[in-house]
């Protein structure tokens, strides 16, 4: 009985494809073909794989070039293999391997040799395979990761804006904690529109601002003789800021619409100290609303790369550095851990202090908290349970405040939330 496997060495403009029957004994006999990467060529590839009765396909994760190939096979070849008579559990299986796990000897590299090596190592289970979610979840990832890119652009833009103000001798950033906050933005907008009176600019600040009017007038004193070029540059910068914020808001709306059917999972994540609605959306986009691809919390931690590593030789451990994993989840968990340990009276704050008192360094303790958060996230999503705070000093007032903030964020994104904050007088 034959069992045919194909391997695709992916490049930007061409694909090197080999097919072999792996059920027989002895050396594999490979059939070789080259295809382009245009939609027409990808359609020819799927037809050829169906004609060759290929059961499984493996390819390398080469930059972003593997995505259209994967999408074409997922749409046309995979259903044909799965719905045919006599299909097995692995019929139509697509595998994406990490290129490093298919590396050959130096001086022995060619496109077809790489593809043939992939087939042999797949059969021998020597390839490191990547988790590729379904098309819907990949769309969630595209939206959330694009939002993260724009958020980073906004941070970079803030640094550029501060540099521009320093060149113009405007020392506003020395007095306000947020240069893009409401008070600072009102003053900058008036400055860009031609205001030359420092007192008038200082009057636009909110009364809760810590800086006094006299300090603000002193910091904005250069506006009286500011060169018009700086005003025009500042106006352009504020317009760019508004464009960035509008795009981020639109992506928030897109993500909320895409995850409309998974509001329960989002609410369960947002209840965890250190997490919120925004980070909950990103986590669901990365691992799915039910974390179905991961059989255990340990498996999820390993995939994220937040668990202790293993480097043992001759029975002696040489390193416990965490392995590489999903960069987006590692970033989210690190940020969440930094925030969770600051929640007064939470179990994370107590555990963090225990870690520090036991001799762990700050970064090591934060990473240990991130590991616990990762395992907790798996429990909340897989078992559909709600978070229960075990810390001794969480007051009803703090819980009402956090619940009200979470509900406000959910409603802002368009979700419908029943009920409201916890009434006063009810114990947390």
Coordinates of C-alpha atoms in Angstrom, one line a residue, residues 72-266:
X72 CA -3.9 27.6 -1.6
X73 CA -3.3 24.0 -0.4
X74 CA -5.6 24.5 2.6
X75 CA -8.4 25.8 0.3
X76 CA -8.1 23.3 -2.6
X77 CA -5.9 20.3 -1.9
X78 CA -6.8 19.6 1.7
X79 CA -10.6 19.2 1.3
X80 CA -10.1 16.9 -1.7
X81 CA -7.9 14.5 0.3
X82 CA -10.1 14.6 3.4
X83 CA -13.5 14.0 1.8
X84 CA -12.4 11.1 -0.5
X85 CA -13.3 7.5 0.2
X86 CA -10.8 5.8 2.4
X87 CA -9.3 9.0 3.9
X88 CA -7.4 8.5 7.1
X89 CA -6.8 10.9 10.1
X90 CA -3.6 12.2 8.5
X91 CA -5.1 12.6 5.0
X92 CA -4.7 16.2 3.9
X93 CA -2.3 17.1 6.7
X94 CA -0.2 20.2 6.2
X95 CA 3.0 20.7 8.2
X96 CA 5.1 23.8 8.6
X97 CA 8.6 23.1 9.8
X98 CA 11.2 25.5 11.2
X99 CA 14.0 26.0 8.7
X100 CA 16.7 25.4 11.2
X101 CA 15.5 21.9 11.9
X102 CA 15.9 21.0 8.2
X103 CA 19.4 22.4 7.9
X104 CA 21.9 20.2 5.9
X105 CA 25.6 19.9 5.9
X106 CA 27.6 22.9 4.6
X107 CA 28.4 22.5 0.9
X108 CA 25.5 20.1 0.3
X109 CA 22.7 22.6 -0.3
X110 CA 20.3 22.7 -3.2
X111 CA 16.5 23.3 -3.5
X112 CA 15.6 19.7 -4.3
X113 CA 18.0 18.3 -1.7
X114 CA 16.4 20.5 0.9
X115 CA 12.9 19.2 0.0
X116 CA 14.0 15.6 -0.1
X117 CA 15.7 16.0 3.3
X118 CA 12.3 17.4 4.6
X119 CA 10.5 14.2 3.6
X120 CA 13.1 12.0 5.3
X121 CA 13.1 14.0 8.5
X122 CA 9.3 14.3 8.6
X123 CA 9.0 10.5 8.5
X124 CA 11.8 10.1 11.1
X125 CA 10.0 12.8 13.3
X126 CA 13.1 14.9 13.4
X127 CA 11.5 18.2 12.2
X128 CA 10.4 21.0 14.6
X129 CA 6.9 21.7 13.4
X130 CA 5.2 25.1 14.0
X131 CA 1.6 25.6 15.1
X132 CA -0.5 27.2 12.3
X133 CA -4.0 28.2 13.4
X134 CA -7.1 28.1 11.2
X135 CA -7.8 30.9 8.6
X136 CA -10.1 32.7 11.0
X137 CA -7.6 32.9 13.8
X138 CA -4.9 33.9 11.4
X139 CA -7.1 36.9 10.4
X140 CA -7.4 37.8 14.1
X141 CA -3.6 37.7 14.4
X142 CA -3.2 39.9 11.4
X143 CA -5.4 42.6 12.9
X144 CA -4.0 42.5 16.5
X145 CA -0.4 42.4 15.3
X146 CA -1.0 45.3 13.0
X147 CA -2.4 47.2 16.0
X148 CA 0.7 46.4 18.0
X149 CA 2.9 47.8 15.1
X150 CA 0.9 51.0 15.1
X151 CA 1.2 51.3 18.9
X152 CA 4.9 51.0 18.6
X153 CA 4.9 53.7 15.9
X154 CA 3.0 55.9 18.3
X155 CA 5.7 55.5 20.9
X156 CA 8.3 56.3 18.3
X157 CA 6.3 59.3 17.2
X158 CA 6.2 60.6 20.8
X159 CA 10.0 60.5 21.0
X160 CA 10.2 62.4 17.7
X161 CA 7.7 65.0 18.9
X162 CA 9.7 65.5 22.1
X163 CA 12.9 66.0 20.0
X164 CA 11.1 68.6 17.9
X165 CA 9.9 70.6 21.0
X166 CA 13.4 70.5 22.4
X167 CA 14.8 72.0 19.2
X168 CA 12.2 74.8 19.5
X169 CA 13.1 75.4 23.2
X170 CA 9.7 74.3 24.3
X171 CA 10.3 72.4 27.6
X172 CA 6.7 71.0 28.0
X173 CA 7.9 67.4 28.4
X174 CA 9.7 68.3 31.6
X175 CA 6.4 69.2 33.3
X176 CA 3.8 66.8 31.9
X177 CA 3.9 63.1 32.5
X178 CA 2.2 62.4 29.1
X179 CA 3.2 64.5 26.2
X180 CA 0.2 63.1 24.2
X181 CA -2.3 63.7 27.1
X182 CA -5.3 66.0 26.8
X183 CA -3.7 69.0 28.5
X184 CA -0.5 68.8 26.5
X185 CA -2.3 68.2 23.3
X186 CA -4.5 71.3 23.8
X187 CA -1.4 73.4 24.4
X188 CA 0.4 71.9 21.4
X189 CA -2.6 72.4 19.1
X190 CA -2.8 76.1 20.1
X191 CA 0.9 76.5 19.6
X192 CA 0.7 75.0 16.2
X193 CA -2.1 77.3 15.2
X194 CA -0.1 80.4 16.1
X195 CA -0.6 81.3 19.7
X196 CA 2.3 83.5 21.0
X197 CA 1.2 84.2 24.6
X198 CA 2.6 81.7 27.2
X199 CA -0.1 82.6 29.7
X200 CA -2.8 81.7 27.2
X201 CA -1.2 78.4 26.5
X202 CA -0.7 77.7 30.2
X203 CA -4.4 78.4 30.8
X204 CA -5.3 75.4 28.6
X205 CA -3.9 72.9 31.1
X206 CA -6.2 70.9 33.3
X207 CA -6.4 72.1 36.9
X208 CA -5.3 68.6 38.0
X209 CA -1.9 69.0 36.3
X210 CA 0.8 69.1 38.9
X211 CA 2.8 71.8 37.2
X212 CA 1.8 75.4 38.3
X213 CA 0.8 78.1 35.8
X214 CA 4.0 79.9 36.5
X215 CA 6.1 76.8 35.6
X216 CA 4.1 76.2 32.5
X217 CA 4.5 79.9 31.4
X218 CA 8.3 79.5 31.9
X219 CA 8.4 76.2 29.9
X220 CA 6.4 77.7 27.1
X221 CA 8.1 81.1 27.0
X222 CA 9.9 80.4 23.7
X223 CA 6.5 80.5 21.9
X224 CA 6.6 84.3 21.7
X225 CA 9.4 84.2 19.1
X226 CA 8.9 80.7 17.7
X227 CA 9.9 80.3 14.1
X228 CA 6.9 79.6 11.8
X229 CA 8.7 76.5 10.4
X230 CA 8.4 74.8 13.9
X231 CA 4.7 75.6 14.0
X232 CA 4.1 74.0 10.7
X233 CA 6.2 70.9 11.6
X234 CA 4.3 70.7 14.9
X235 CA 0.9 70.9 13.0
X236 CA 2.0 68.1 10.7
X237 CA 3.1 66.0 13.7
X238 CA -0.3 66.4 15.4
X239 CA -2.1 65.5 12.1
X240 CA 0.1 62.3 11.9
X241 CA -0.8 61.5 15.5
X242 CA -4.5 61.8 14.8
X243 CA -4.1 59.5 11.8
X244 CA -2.3 56.9 14.0
X245 CA -5.0 57.1 16.7
X246 CA -7.8 56.8 14.1
X247 CA -6.2 53.7 12.6
X248 CA -5.7 52.1 16.0
X249 CA -9.3 52.8 16.9
X250 CA -10.5 51.2 13.6
X251 CA -8.4 48.1 14.3
X252 CA -9.9 47.9 17.8
X253 CA -13.3 47.9 16.1
X254 CA -12.2 45.2 13.6
X255 CA -10.9 43.0 16.4
X256 CA -14.1 43.4 18.4
X257 CA -16.2 42.5 15.5
X258 CA -14.1 39.4 14.6
X259 CA -14.2 38.2 18.2
X260 CA -17.9 39.0 18.8
X261 CA -18.7 35.3 19.3
X262 CA -16.0 34.9 22.0
X263 CA -17.0 37.5 24.5
X264 CA -17.1 35.1 27.4
X265 CA -13.5 34.0 26.9
X266 CA -12.5 37.7 26.6

